[in-house]
Short mmCIF file of C-alpha atoms in Angstrom, two decimals:
data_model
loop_
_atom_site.label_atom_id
_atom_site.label_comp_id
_atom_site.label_asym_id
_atom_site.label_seq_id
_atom_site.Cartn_x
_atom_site.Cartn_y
_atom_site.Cartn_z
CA UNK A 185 -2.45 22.92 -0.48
CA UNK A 186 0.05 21.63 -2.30
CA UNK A 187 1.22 23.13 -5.73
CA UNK A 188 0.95 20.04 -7.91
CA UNK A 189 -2.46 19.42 -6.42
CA UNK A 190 -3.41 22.75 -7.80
CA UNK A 191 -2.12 22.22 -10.88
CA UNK A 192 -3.71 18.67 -11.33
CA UNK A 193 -7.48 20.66 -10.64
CA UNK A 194 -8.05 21.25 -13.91
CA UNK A 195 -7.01 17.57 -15.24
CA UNK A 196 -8.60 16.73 -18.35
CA UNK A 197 -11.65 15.00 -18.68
CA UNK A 198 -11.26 12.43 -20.34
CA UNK A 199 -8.19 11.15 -18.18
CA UNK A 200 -11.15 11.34 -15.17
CA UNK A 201 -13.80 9.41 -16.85
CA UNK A 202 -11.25 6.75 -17.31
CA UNK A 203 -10.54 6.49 -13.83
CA UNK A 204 -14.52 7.31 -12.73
CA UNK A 205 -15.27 4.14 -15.03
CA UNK A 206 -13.11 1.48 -12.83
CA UNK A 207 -12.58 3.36 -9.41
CA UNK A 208 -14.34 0.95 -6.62
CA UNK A 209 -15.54 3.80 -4.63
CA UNK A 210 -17.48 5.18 -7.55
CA UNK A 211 -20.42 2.81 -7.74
CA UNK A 212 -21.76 2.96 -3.96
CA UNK A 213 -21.09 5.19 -1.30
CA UNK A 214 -17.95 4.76 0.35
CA UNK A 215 -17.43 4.50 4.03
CA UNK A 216 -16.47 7.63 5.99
CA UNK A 217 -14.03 7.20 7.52
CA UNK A 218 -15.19 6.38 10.98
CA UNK A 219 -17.16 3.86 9.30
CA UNK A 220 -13.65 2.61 7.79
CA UNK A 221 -11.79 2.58 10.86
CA UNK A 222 -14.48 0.12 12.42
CA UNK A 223 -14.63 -1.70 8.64
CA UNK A 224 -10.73 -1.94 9.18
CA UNK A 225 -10.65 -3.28 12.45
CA UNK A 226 -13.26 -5.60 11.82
CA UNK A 227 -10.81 -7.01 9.22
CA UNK A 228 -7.79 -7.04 11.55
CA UNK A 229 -9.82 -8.97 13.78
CA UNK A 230 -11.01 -10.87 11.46
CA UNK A 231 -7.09 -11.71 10.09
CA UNK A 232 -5.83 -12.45 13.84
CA UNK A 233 -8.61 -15.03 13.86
CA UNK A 234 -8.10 -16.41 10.99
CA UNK A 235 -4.42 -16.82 11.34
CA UNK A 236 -4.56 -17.86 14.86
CA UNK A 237 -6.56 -20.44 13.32
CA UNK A 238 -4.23 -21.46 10.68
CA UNK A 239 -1.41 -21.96 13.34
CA UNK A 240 -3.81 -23.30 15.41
CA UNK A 241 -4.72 -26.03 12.42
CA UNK A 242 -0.91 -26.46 11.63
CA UNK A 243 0.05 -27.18 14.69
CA UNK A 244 -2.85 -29.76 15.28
CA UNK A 245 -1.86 -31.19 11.48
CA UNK A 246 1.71 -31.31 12.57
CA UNK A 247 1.23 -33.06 15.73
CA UNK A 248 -1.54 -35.49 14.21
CA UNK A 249 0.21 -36.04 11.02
CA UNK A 250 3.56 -38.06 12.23
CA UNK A 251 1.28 -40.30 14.52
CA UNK A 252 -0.67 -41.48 11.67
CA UNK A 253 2.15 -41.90 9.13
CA UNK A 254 4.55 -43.43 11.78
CA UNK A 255 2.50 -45.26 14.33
CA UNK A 256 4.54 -45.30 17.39
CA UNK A 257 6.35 -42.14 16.08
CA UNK A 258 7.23 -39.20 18.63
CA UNK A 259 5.19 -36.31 17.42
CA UNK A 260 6.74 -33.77 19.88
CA UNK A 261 10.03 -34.00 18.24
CA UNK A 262 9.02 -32.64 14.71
CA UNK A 263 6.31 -31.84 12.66
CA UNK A 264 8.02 -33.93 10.79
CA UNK A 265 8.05 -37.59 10.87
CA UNK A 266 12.18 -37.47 10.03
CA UNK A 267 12.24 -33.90 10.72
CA UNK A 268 14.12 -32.06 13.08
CA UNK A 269 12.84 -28.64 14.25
CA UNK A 270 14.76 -25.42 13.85
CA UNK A 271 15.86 -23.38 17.19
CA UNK A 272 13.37 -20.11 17.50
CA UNK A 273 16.04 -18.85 18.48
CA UNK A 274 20.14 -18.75 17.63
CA UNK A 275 22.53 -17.14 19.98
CA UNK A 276 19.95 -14.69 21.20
CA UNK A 277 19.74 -13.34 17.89
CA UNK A 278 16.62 -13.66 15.49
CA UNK A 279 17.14 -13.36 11.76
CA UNK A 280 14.52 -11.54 10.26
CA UNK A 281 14.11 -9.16 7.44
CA UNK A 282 14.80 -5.39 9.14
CA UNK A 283 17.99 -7.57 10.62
CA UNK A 284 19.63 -9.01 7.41
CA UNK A 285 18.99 -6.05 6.09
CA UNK A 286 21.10 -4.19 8.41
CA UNK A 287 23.37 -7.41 7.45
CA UNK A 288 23.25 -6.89 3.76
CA UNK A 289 24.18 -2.94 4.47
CA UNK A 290 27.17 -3.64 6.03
CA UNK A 291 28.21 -6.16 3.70
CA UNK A 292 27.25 -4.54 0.72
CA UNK A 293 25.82 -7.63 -0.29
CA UNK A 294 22.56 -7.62 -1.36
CA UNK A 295 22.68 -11.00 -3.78
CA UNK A 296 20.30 -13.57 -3.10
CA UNK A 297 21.37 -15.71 -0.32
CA UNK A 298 20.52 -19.47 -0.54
CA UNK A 299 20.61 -21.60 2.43
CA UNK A 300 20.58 -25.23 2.05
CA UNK A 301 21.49 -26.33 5.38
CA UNK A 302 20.88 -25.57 9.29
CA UNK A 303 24.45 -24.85 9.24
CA UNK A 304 24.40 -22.43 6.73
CA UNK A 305 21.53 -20.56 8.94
CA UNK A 306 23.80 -20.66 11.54
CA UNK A 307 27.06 -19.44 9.50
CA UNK A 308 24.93 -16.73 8.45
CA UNK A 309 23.67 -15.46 11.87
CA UNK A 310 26.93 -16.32 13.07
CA UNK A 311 28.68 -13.76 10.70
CA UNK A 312 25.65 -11.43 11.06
CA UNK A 313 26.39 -11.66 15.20
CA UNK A 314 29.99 -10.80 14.24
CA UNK A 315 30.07 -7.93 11.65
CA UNK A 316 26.76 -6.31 13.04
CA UNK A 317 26.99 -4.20 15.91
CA UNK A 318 25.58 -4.86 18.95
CA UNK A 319 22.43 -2.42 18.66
CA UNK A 320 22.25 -2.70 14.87
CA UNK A 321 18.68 -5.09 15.91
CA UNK A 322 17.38 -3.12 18.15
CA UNK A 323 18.05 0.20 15.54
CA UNK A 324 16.31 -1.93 12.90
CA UNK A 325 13.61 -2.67 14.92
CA UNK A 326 13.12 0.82 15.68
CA UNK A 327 12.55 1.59 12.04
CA UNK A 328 9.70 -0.64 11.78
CA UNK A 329 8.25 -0.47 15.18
CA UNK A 330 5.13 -3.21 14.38
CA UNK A 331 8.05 -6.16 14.42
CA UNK A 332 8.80 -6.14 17.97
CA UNK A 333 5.23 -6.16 18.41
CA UNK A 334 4.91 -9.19 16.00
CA UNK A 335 7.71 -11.10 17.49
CA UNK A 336 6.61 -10.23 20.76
CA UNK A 337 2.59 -11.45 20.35
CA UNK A 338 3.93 -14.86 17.89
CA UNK A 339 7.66 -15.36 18.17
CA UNK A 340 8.43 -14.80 21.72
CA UNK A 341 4.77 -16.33 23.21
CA UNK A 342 4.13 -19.20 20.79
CA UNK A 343 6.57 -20.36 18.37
CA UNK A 344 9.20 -20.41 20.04
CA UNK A 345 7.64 -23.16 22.81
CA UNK A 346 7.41 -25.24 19.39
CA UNK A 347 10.78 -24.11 17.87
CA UNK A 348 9.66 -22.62 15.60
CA UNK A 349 11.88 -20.40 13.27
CA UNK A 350 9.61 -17.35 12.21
CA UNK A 351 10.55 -14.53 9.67
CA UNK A 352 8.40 -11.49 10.04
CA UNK A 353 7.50 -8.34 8.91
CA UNK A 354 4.84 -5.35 9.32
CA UNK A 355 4.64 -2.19 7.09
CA UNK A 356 3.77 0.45 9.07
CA UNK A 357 1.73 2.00 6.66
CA UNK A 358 -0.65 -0.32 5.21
CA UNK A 359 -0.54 -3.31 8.31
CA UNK A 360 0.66 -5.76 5.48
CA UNK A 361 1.88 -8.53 7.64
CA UNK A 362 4.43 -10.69 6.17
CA UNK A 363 5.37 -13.72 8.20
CA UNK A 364 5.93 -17.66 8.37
CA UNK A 365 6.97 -20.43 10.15
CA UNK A 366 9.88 -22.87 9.47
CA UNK A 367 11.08 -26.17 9.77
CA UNK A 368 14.09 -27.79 9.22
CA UNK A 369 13.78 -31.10 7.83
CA UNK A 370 16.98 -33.10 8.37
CA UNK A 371 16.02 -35.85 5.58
CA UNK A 372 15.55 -34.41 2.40
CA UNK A 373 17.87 -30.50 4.24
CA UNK A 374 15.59 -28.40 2.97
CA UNK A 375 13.66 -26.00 5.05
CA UNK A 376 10.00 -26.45 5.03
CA UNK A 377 7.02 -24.18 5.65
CA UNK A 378 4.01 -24.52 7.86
CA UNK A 379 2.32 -21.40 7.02
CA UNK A 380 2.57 -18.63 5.09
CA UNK A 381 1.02 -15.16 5.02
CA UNK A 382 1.51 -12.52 2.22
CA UNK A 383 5.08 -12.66 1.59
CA UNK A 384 5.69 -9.95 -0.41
CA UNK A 385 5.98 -5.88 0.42
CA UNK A 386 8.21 -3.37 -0.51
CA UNK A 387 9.57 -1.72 2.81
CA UNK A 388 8.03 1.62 4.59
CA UNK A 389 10.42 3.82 3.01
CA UNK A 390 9.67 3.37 -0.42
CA UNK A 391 13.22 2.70 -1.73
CA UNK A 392 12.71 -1.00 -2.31
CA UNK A 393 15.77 -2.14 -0.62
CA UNK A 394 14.32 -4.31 1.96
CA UNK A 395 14.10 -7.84 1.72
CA UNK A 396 11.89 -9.73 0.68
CA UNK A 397 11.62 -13.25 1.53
CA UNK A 398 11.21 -15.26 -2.11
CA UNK A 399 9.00 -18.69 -2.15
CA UNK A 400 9.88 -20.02 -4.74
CA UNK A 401 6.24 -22.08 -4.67
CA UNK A 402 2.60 -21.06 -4.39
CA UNK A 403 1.23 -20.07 -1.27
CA UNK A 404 -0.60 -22.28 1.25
CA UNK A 405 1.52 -25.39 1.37
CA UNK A 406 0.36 -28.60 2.55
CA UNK A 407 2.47 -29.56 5.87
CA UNK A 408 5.64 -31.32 4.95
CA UNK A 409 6.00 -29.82 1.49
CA UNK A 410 9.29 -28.90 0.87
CA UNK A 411 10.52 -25.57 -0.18
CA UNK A 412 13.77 -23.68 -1.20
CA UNK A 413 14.21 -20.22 0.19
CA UNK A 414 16.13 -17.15 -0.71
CA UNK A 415 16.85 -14.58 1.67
CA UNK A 416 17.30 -11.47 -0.94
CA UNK A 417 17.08 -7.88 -1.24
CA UNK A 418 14.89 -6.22 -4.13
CA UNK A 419 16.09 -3.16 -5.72
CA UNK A 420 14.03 -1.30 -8.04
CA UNK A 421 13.07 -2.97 -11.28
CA UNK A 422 14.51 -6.13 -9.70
CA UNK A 423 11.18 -6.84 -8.13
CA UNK A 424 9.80 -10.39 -9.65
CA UNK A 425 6.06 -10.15 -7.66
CA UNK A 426 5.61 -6.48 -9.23
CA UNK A 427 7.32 -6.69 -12.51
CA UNK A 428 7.00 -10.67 -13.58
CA UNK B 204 -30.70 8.36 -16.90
CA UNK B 205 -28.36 10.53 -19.42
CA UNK B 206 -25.64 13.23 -18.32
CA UNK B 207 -27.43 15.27 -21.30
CA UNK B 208 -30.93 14.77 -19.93
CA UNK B 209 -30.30 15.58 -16.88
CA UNK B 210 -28.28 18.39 -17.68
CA UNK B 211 -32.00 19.36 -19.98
CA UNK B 212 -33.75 19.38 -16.63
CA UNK B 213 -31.73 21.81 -15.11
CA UNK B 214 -31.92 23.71 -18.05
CA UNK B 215 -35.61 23.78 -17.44
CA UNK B 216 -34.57 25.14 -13.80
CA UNK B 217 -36.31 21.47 -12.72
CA UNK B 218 -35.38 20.38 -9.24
CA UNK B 219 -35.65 16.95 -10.39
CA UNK B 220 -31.94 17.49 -11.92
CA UNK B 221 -30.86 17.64 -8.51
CA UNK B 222 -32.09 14.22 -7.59
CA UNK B 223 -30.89 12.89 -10.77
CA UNK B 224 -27.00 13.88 -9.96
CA UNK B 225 -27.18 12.59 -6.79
CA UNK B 226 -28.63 9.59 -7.83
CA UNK B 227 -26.07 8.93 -10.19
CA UNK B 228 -23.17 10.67 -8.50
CA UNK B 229 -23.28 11.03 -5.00
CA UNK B 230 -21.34 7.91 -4.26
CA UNK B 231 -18.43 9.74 -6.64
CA UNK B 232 -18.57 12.76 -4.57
CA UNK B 233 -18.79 11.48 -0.86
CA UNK B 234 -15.66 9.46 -1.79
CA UNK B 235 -14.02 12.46 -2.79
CA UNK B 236 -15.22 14.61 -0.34
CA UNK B 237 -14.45 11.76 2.48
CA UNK B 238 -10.58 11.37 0.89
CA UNK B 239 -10.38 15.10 1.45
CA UNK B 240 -11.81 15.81 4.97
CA UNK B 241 -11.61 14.80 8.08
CA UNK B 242 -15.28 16.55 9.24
CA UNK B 243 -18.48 14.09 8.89
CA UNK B 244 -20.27 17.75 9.21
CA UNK B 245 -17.79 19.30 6.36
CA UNK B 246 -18.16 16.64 3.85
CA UNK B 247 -21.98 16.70 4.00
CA UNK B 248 -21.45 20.47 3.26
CA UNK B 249 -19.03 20.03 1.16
CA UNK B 250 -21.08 17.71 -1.40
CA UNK B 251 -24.35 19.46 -0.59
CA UNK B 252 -22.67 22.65 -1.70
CA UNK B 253 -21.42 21.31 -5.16
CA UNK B 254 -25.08 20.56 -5.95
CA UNK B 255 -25.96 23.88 -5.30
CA UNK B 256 -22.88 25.14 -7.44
CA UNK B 257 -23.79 22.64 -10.17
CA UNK B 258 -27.33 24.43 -9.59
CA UNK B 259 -26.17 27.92 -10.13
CA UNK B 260 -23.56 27.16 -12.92
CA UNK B 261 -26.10 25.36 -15.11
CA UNK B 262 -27.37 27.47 -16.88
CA UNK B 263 -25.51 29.14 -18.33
CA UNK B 264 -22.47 26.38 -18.04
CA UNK B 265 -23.55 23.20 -20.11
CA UNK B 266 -20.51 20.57 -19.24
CA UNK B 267 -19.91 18.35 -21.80
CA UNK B 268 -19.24 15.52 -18.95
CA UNK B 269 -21.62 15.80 -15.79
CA UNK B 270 -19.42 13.79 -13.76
CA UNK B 271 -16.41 15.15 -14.09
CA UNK B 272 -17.39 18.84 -13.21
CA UNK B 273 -19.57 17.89 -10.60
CA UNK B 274 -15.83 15.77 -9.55
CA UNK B 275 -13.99 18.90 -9.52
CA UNK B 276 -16.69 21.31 -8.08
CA UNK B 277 -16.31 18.76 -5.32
CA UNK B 278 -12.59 18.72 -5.44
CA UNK B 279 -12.25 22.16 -5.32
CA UNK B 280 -14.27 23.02 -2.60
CA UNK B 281 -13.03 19.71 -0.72
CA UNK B 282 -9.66 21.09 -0.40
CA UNK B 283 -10.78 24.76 -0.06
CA UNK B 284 -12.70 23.68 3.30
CA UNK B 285 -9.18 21.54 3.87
CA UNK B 286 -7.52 24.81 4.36
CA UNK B 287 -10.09 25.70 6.96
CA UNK B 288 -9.71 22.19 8.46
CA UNK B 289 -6.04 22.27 8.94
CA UNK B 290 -6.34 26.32 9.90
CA UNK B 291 -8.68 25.11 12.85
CA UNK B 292 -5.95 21.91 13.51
CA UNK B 293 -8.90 19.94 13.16
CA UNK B 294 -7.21 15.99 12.63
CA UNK B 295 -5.34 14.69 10.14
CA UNK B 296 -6.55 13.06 6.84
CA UNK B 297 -5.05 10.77 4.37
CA UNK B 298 -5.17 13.85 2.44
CA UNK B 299 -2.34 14.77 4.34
CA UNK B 300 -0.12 12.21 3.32
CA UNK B 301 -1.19 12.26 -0.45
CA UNK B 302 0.35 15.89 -0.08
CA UNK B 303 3.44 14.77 1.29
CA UNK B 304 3.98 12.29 -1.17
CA UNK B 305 3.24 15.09 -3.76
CA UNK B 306 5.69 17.53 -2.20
CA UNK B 307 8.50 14.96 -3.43
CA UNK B 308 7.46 15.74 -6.83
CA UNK B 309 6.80 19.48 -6.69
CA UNK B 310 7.60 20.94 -3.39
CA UNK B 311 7.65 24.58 -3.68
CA UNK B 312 4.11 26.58 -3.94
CA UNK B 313 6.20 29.72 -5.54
CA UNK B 314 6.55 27.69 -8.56
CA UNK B 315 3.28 27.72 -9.63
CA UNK B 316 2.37 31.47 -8.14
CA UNK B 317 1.00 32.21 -11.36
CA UNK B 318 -2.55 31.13 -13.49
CA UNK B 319 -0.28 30.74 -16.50
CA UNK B 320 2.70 28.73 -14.71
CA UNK B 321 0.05 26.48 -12.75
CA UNK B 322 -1.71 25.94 -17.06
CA UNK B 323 1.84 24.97 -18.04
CA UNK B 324 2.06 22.17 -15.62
CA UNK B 325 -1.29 20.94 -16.04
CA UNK B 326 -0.57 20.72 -19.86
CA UNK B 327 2.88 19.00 -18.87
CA UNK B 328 1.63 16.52 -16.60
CA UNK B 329 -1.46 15.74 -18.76
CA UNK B 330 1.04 15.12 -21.72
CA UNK B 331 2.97 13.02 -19.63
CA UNK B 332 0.31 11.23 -18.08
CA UNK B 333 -1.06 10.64 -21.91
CA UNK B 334 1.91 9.03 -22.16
CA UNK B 335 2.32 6.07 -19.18
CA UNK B 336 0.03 2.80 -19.40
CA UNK B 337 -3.38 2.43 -18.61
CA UNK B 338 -2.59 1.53 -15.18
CA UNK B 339 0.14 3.86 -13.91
CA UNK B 340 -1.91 6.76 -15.54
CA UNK B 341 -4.99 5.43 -13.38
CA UNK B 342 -3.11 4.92 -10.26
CA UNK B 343 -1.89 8.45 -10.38
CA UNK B 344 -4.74 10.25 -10.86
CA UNK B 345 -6.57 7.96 -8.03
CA UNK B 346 -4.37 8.36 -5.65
CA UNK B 347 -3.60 12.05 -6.56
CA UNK B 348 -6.59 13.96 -7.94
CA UNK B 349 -9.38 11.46 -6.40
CA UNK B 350 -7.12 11.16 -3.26
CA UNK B 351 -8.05 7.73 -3.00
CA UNK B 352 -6.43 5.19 -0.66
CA UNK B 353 -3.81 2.59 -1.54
CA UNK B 354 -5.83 -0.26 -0.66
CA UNK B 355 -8.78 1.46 -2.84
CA UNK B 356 -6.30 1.72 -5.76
CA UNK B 357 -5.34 -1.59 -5.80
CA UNK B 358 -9.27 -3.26 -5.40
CA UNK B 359 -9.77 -0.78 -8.53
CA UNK B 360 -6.91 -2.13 -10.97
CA UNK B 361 -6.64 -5.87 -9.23
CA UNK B 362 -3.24 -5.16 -7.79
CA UNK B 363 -1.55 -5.81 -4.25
CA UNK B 364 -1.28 -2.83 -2.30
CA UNK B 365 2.61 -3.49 -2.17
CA UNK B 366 2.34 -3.07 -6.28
CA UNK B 367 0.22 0.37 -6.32
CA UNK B 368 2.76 1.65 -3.53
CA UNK B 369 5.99 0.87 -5.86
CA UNK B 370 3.94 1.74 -9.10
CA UNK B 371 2.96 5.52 -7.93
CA UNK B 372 6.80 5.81 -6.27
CA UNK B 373 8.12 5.06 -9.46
CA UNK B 374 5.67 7.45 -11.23
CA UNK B 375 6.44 10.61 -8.89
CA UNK B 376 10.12 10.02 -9.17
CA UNK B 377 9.89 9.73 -13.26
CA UNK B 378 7.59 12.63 -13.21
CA UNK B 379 10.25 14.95 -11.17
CA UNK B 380 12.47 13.86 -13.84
CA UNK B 381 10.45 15.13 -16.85
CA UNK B 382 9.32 18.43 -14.66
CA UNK B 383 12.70 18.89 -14.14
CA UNK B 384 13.55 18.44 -17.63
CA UNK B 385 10.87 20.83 -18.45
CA UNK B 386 12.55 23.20 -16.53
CA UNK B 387 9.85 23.08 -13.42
CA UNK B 388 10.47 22.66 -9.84
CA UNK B 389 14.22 23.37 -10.12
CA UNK B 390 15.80 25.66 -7.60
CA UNK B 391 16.56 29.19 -9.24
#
C-alpha cells in the first residue's frame, strides 16, 4: 500500500462528508467493474456511431450543399462552393499534434503558430520535413500508440479519398479522442471545419506540453463556417479551456 | 432515516440498524469497495464485513458521522484484502494506478514507519487540504481516499476529464512541495 494512502486513512470527517455530499457514485450503486467495462464499451460504440454519423451527415451536407447554392456547380471539387480542398496528405508527411510537437521540441518554439494560408501549411510541414528527423513520426507515434490506429481507421481509409486534412489525437488513458476535419477555402483563405470532436486534452504524460489544437469558435459548426486556427503548445497555467 | 437513529437501534443491539446502513449507504461502500478491488467475490466480503465491524464496534463506539466510519471501515479493509489481491497476482485495479500517481508525491513507505510520523502527515495534508478550493480539495480526496475514477470526478464537480487530470497533477506536485517543505519525503 502506499504510504500516503495510509496516512490519508484517517482523513477528517468533515473533509469526507463534503465529498460524500456531491460524489456521483454515492447516491446509487455503482457499476462493478465488469459491469463498467460493458457500460464503457457500450459508449465507445455508441461514439463510433455517432461520429460515423456526423461524417457521414457532413459529407452528405457538403456534397448536397454546393448543388443547391450553385446549380450547375461541381460538388466533387469542394465542400465548398469556391472552396478548394486541402491534400490529406503533404509530402508523405501528416501534421498532427504528437508530430508538431516533436516540431516544436526541436525548435524550441512552442508560440502559437497561425496559419493563414495553404502555403503556410505547407512552409510549415516543409520545415518540419527538413529539421525533423526521419523517424521523429514514427517515435511520436509510438508514444501515443491510439493515433496510428486513428489515422489508420479515418485518415488513411476515409478522408483522405475526400482530401480531407484531419488533425488527431487519442489519450491513452481516458480514450478522449480529439480530432477534425479541414478544408481549405481558397475565397475568403481561411481554413474551415467540417466537424469537430472534443478538442481539448492535456497529453498522456501529464506535463501539459502537448498541443492542443485552439478553435477559436464554439463547437459544432455549420458547414462552410469559417474558422481561424492556432496550432500551439500549452504549458502549465497557460491552459485557456482549464484556467479561463 | 437519521445517522443518530440508526446508530439508537444498534444501540438497542436491533438488527434493523443493519438494514438501515445499507439502505442508506451501501451504494457509498460498493463504490469504494469496487475502486479498491478487482474480486466481485472480495468486494461483497469486503462490504458485508464492514457491516459486521460497524456491528461489533457499536456499542461501545458511537461515531459522530455514520457515513464516514462506515467509509473508512470499508476503506480499510478494501485495501487490507488489496494486499491479499496483489499477493495472489490476482488483476490489476485502478487502484493500482491511484498508487502510482501517489508514489510521485510520497514514494517511500519508511517515511511513515511510525503511528506518530504517519499522524504528522495526516495533520499536514489535512491542513493543507483545508487550505485549496472547494474543488481541488474534492478532487483529491475522490480520486485519492475514495479512489474514484477520473471520469467519476469530473461527472461529480461538472468538469472535463482533461480538467480533473491537470487539476489533481497540479495538486500532487504542490503538495510534494509543502511535504517537502515540511521536511517529509526528503531523502536522508
Amino acid at each position: 500500500m502506499n504510504a500516503l494512502s495510509e496516512c490519508l486513512q484517517d482523513l477528517n470527517d468533515s473533509i469526507l462528508n463534503e465529498c460524500m455530499a456531491v460524489r456521483v457514485a454515492n447516491g446509487a450503486p455503482k457499476l462493478w467493474r465488469g459491469e463498467r467495462i460493458a457500460a464503457s464499451w457500450s459508449i465507445k460504440a455508441l461514439k463510433i456511431v455517432a461520429s460515423i454519423a456526423m461524417v457521414a451527415a457532413v459529407v452528405m451536407a457538403a456534397a448536397i450543399l454546393p448543388t443547391l447554392r450553385r446549380p450547375g456547380g461541381r460538388p466533387q471539387d469542394s465542400f465548398c462552393p469556391d472552396g478548394i480542398l486541402v491534400e490529406a496528405t503533404v509530402k508523405g508527411s501528416k501534421l498532427n499534434e504528437a508530430y508538431f510537437f516533436a516540431y516544436c521540441d526541436i525548435i524550441d518554439n512552442y508560440a502559437p503558430i497561425l496559419l493563414r494560408s495553404h502555403e503556410e501549411l505547407l512552409a510549415l510541414i516543409s520545415d518540419m520535413d527538413e529539421k525533423l528527423p526521419d523517424d521523429t513520426y514514427h517515435q511520436a507515434l509510438e508514444k501515443h500508440s491510439n493515433i496510428e490506429e486513428i489515422i489508420a481507421t479515418y485518415d488513411e481509409a476515409y478522408f483522405k479519398e475526400h482530401d480531407l486534412i484531419l488533425y488527431t489525437y487519442t489519450d491513452d488513458i481516458d480514450d478522449t479522442e480529439t480530432y477534425m476535419g479541414l478544408f481549405w477555402n481558397e475565397t475568403i483563405r481561411e481554413y474551415q471545419i467540417h466537424y469537430l470532436v472534443d478538442v481539448h486534452h492535456t497529453g498522456i504524460d501529464g506535463t501539459l506540453k502537448f498541443p492542443v489544437v485552439q478553435i477559436e469558435t464554439a463547437k459544432k459548426l455549420e458547414p462552410n463556417c469559417s474558422v481561424k486556427i492556432k496550432f500551439t503548445t500549452v504549458r502549465d497555467d497557460e491552459c485557456h479551456y482549464c484556467y479561463p | 432515516m437519521e445517522d443518530k437513529d440508526i446508530i439508537g437501534l444498534y444501540f438497542e443491539r436491533s438488527e434493523e440498524a443493519i438494514r438501515h446502513t445499507k439502505d442508506k449507504y451501501d451504494g457509498l461502500c460498493r463504490s469504494i469497495a469496487g475502486n479498491i478491488l478487482s474480486v466481485a467475490g472480495d468486494r461483497e466480503e469486503c462490504v458485508s464485513d464492514a457491516y459486521l465491524a460497524l456491528w461489533n464496534a457499536i456499542p461501545p463506539q458511537k461515531p459522530q458521522n455514520l457515513g464516514a466510519y462506515l467509509a473508512k471501515t470499508v476503506r480499510n479493509l478494501a485495501l487490507n484484502r488489496r494486499k491479499a489481491e496483489q499477493t495472489q497476482k490476482r488483476g490489476a485495479n485502478q487502484s493500482d494506478i491511484i498508487f502510482e500517481e501517489l508514489e510521485s508525491v510520497l514514494a517511500s513507505s519508511e517515511t511513515v514507519e511510525t503511528a506518530y510520523e504517519r499522524e504528522r502527515i495526516r495533520r499536514l495534508i489535512e491542513g493543507y487540504l483545508s487550505r485549496l478550493t472547494a474543488d481541488k480539495r474534492r478532487a483529491f480526496v475522490m480520486r485519492y481516499w475514495f479512489f474514484d475514477s477520473i471520469g467519476d470526478i469530473a461527472d461529480s464537480l461538472g468538469m472535463t476529464k482533461a480538467q480533473v487530470k491537470m487539476l489533481l497533477m497540479r495538486v500532487r506536485k504542490d503538495l510534494k512541495r509543502y511535504l517537502e517543505s515540511q521536511g517529509v519525503g526528503l531523502e536522508a
